[in-house]
Amino acid sequence: MTWYTLGQLLSAIRIGQKARTMDGIRVVLRSDAGLVWAEGRTAGQPVGLQEHLFSDLWTIFEDEETQKWLPERDRYERRLHEMLENQYLEWRADRLES
């Protein structure tokens, strides 16, 4: 099991994945709108970055609930890949012209 600080988590978590703190008290979900609370009375609400979250260690996981996010994750990652490819091709064309 890999543990992440909050900054590392924000870089590593993919759409549809959940993350849980070591004590299991806090669980978040990466949605297409950003990081939201996955459980409790604040479920579905955006996660506000507060000081106590920076001292937690998080692990990323998937469960049955996250499966519905797979099509959205695929679309997002495909679009991201296309944008990076287009940027590279544009940069390459500029370099060849120079």
PDB file of C-alpha atoms in Angstrom:
ATOM      1  CA  MET A   1       0.000   0.000   0.000  1.00  0.00           C
ATOM      2  CA  THR A   2       1.407   3.381  -1.017  1.00  0.00           C
ATOM      3  CA  TRP A   3       0.913   6.394   1.239  1.00  0.00           C
ATOM      4  CA  TYR A   4       0.805   9.961  -0.043  1.00  0.00           C
ATOM      5  CA  THR A   5       0.976  13.403   1.476  1.00  0.00           C
ATOM      6  CA  LEU A   6      -1.819  15.725   0.344  1.00  0.00           C
ATOM      7  CA  GLY A   7       0.332  17.320  -2.371  1.00  0.00           C
ATOM      8  CA  GLN A   8       1.376  13.934  -3.725  1.00  0.00           C
ATOM      9  CA  LEU A   9      -2.227  12.750  -3.571  1.00  0.00           C
ATOM     10  CA  LEU A  10      -3.443  15.665  -5.673  1.00  0.00           C
ATOM     11  CA  SER A  11      -0.900  14.720  -8.350  1.00  0.00           C
ATOM     12  CA  ALA A  12      -1.542  10.975  -8.294  1.00  0.00           C
ATOM     13  CA  ILE A  13      -5.284  10.486  -7.856  1.00  0.00           C
ATOM     14  CA  ARG A  14      -7.292   9.844 -11.039  1.00  0.00           C
ATOM     15  CA  ILE A  15     -10.937  10.609 -11.742  1.00  0.00           C
ATOM     16  CA  GLY A  16     -13.159   8.097  -9.990  1.00  0.00           C
ATOM     17  CA  GLN A  17     -10.585   7.011  -7.426  1.00  0.00           C
ATOM     18  CA  LYS A  18     -11.025   7.434  -3.702  1.00  0.00           C
ATOM     19  CA  ALA A  19      -8.453   8.208  -1.040  1.00  0.00           C
ATOM     20  CA  ARG A  20      -8.577   7.423   2.660  1.00  0.00           C
ATOM     21  CA  THR A  21      -6.502   8.693   5.567  1.00  0.00           C
ATOM     22  CA  MET A  22      -4.509   6.222   7.660  1.00  0.00           C
ATOM     23  CA  ASP A  23      -7.125   6.321  10.424  1.00  0.00           C
ATOM     24  CA  GLY A  24      -9.956   5.874   7.896  1.00  0.00           C
ATOM     25  CA  ILE A  25     -11.845   8.899   9.195  1.00  0.00           C
ATOM     26  CA  ARG A  26     -11.637  10.981   6.023  1.00  0.00           C
ATOM     27  CA  VAL A  27     -12.470   9.629   2.547  1.00  0.00           C
ATOM     28  CA  VAL A  28     -12.417  11.761  -0.606  1.00  0.00           C
ATOM     29  CA  LEU A  29     -13.329  11.091  -4.239  1.00  0.00           C
ATOM     30  CA  ARG A  30     -11.706  12.658  -7.298  1.00  0.00           C
ATOM     31  CA  SER A  31     -14.610  13.676  -9.503  1.00  0.00           C
ATOM     32  CA  ASP A  32     -14.619  15.608 -12.757  1.00  0.00           C
ATOM     33  CA  ALA A  33     -15.347  18.702 -10.649  1.00  0.00           C
ATOM     34  CA  GLY A  34     -12.350  18.130  -8.359  1.00  0.00           C
ATOM     35  CA  LEU A  35     -11.893  16.556  -4.951  1.00  0.00           C
ATOM     36  CA  VAL A  36     -15.134  15.951  -3.023  1.00  0.00           C
ATOM     37  CA  TRP A  37     -15.963  14.257   0.258  1.00  0.00           C
ATOM     38  CA  ALA A  38     -17.067  10.665  -0.340  1.00  0.00           C
ATOM     39  CA  GLU A  39     -18.730   9.840   2.981  1.00  0.00           C
ATOM     40  CA  GLY A  40     -20.527  11.359   5.926  1.00  0.00           C
ATOM     41  CA  ARG A  41     -22.753  14.388   6.169  1.00  0.00           C
ATOM     42  CA  THR A  42     -20.524  16.362   3.793  1.00  0.00           C
ATOM     43  CA  ALA A  43     -20.594  13.697   1.041  1.00  0.00           C
ATOM     44  CA  GLY A  44     -20.524  15.281  -2.411  1.00  0.00           C
ATOM     45  CA  GLN A  45     -19.289  18.663  -1.182  1.00  0.00           C
ATOM     46  CA  PRO A  46     -15.961  20.063  -2.410  1.00  0.00           C
ATOM     47  CA  VAL A  47     -12.972  19.487  -0.144  1.00  0.00           C
ATOM     48  CA  GLY A  48     -11.678  22.750   1.285  1.00  0.00           C
ATOM     49  CA  LEU A  49      -7.943  22.700   1.866  1.00  0.00           C
ATOM     50  CA  GLN A  50      -7.491  23.064   5.608  1.00  0.00           C
ATOM     51  CA  GLU A  51      -4.355  22.765   7.725  1.00  0.00           C
ATOM     52  CA  HIS A  52      -5.222  19.390   9.262  1.00  0.00           C
ATOM     53  CA  LEU A  53      -5.407  17.750   5.805  1.00  0.00           C
ATOM     54  CA  PHE A  54      -1.737  18.549   5.132  1.00  0.00           C
ATOM     55  CA  SER A  55      -0.554  16.417   8.063  1.00  0.00           C
ATOM     56  CA  ASP A  56      -2.548  13.329   6.992  1.00  0.00           C
ATOM     57  CA  LEU A  57      -1.196  10.440   4.972  1.00  0.00           C
ATOM     58  CA  TRP A  58      -3.522   9.104   2.265  1.00  0.00           C
ATOM     59  CA  THR A  59      -3.854   5.898   0.297  1.00  0.00           C
ATOM     60  CA  ILE A  60      -5.669   5.640  -3.045  1.00  0.00           C
ATOM     61  CA  PHE A  61      -8.172   2.877  -3.730  1.00  0.00           C
ATOM     62  CA  GLU A  62     -11.098   1.915  -5.949  1.00  0.00           C
ATOM     63  CA  ASP A  63     -14.327   0.167  -5.034  1.00  0.00           C
ATOM     64  CA  GLU A  64     -17.643  -0.728  -6.678  1.00  0.00           C
ATOM     65  CA  GLU A  65     -18.860   2.872  -6.479  1.00  0.00           C
ATOM     66  CA  THR A  66     -15.861   4.163  -8.413  1.00  0.00           C
ATOM     67  CA  GLN A  67     -16.577   1.910 -11.424  1.00  0.00           C
ATOM     68  CA  LYS A  68     -19.225   4.321 -12.729  1.00  0.00           C
ATOM     69  CA  TRP A  69     -16.468   6.922 -13.196  1.00  0.00           C
ATOM     70  CA  LEU A  70     -14.414   4.816 -15.648  1.00  0.00           C
ATOM     71  CA  PRO A  71     -15.978   6.243 -18.859  1.00  0.00           C
ATOM     72  CA  GLU A  72     -15.434   9.810 -17.597  1.00  0.00           C
ATOM     73  CA  ARG A  73     -11.832   8.979 -16.626  1.00  0.00           C
ATOM     74  CA  ASP A  74     -11.168   7.540 -20.084  1.00  0.00           C
ATOM     75  CA  ARG A  75     -12.597  10.647 -21.808  1.00  0.00           C
ATOM     76  CA  TYR A  76     -10.603  12.994 -19.552  1.00  0.00           C
ATOM     77  CA  GLU A  77      -7.320  11.134 -19.987  1.00  0.00           C
ATOM     78  CA  ARG A  78      -7.813  10.857 -23.761  1.00  0.00           C
ATOM     79  CA  ARG A  79      -8.482  14.617 -23.970  1.00  0.00           C
ATOM     80  CA  LEU A  80      -5.416  15.339 -21.801  1.00  0.00           C
ATOM     81  CA  HIS A  81      -3.263  13.139 -24.029  1.00  0.00           C
ATOM     82  CA  GLU A  82      -4.565  14.898 -27.165  1.00  0.00           C
ATOM     83  CA  MET A  83      -3.799  18.336 -25.680  1.00  0.00           C
ATOM     84  CA  LEU A  84      -0.242  17.309 -24.800  1.00  0.00           C
ATOM     85  CA  GLU A  85       0.277  15.796 -28.245  1.00  0.00           C
ATOM     86  CA  ASN A  86      -1.028  18.969 -29.936  1.00  0.00           C
ATOM     87  CA  GLN A  87       1.257  21.138 -27.803  1.00  0.00           C
ATOM     88  CA  TYR A  88       4.229  18.978 -28.743  1.00  0.00           C
ATOM     89  CA  LEU A  89       3.372  19.091 -32.449  1.00  0.00           C
ATOM     90  CA  GLU A  90       2.995  22.870 -32.304  1.00  0.00           C
ATOM     91  CA  TRP A  91       6.306  23.234 -30.454  1.00  0.00           C
ATOM     92  CA  ARG A  92       8.009  20.909 -32.960  1.00  0.00           C
ATOM     93  CA  ALA A  93       6.652  22.884 -35.932  1.00  0.00           C
ATOM     94  CA  ASP A  94       7.905  26.126 -34.378  1.00  0.00           C
ATOM     95  CA  ARG A  95      11.356  24.583 -33.802  1.00  0.00           C
ATOM     96  CA  LEU A  96      11.558  23.314 -37.390  1.00  0.00           C
ATOM     97  CA  GLU A  97      10.666  26.760 -38.742  1.00  0.00           C
ATOM     98  CA  SER A  98      13.420  28.427 -36.690  1.00  0.00           C
TER      99      SER A  98
END
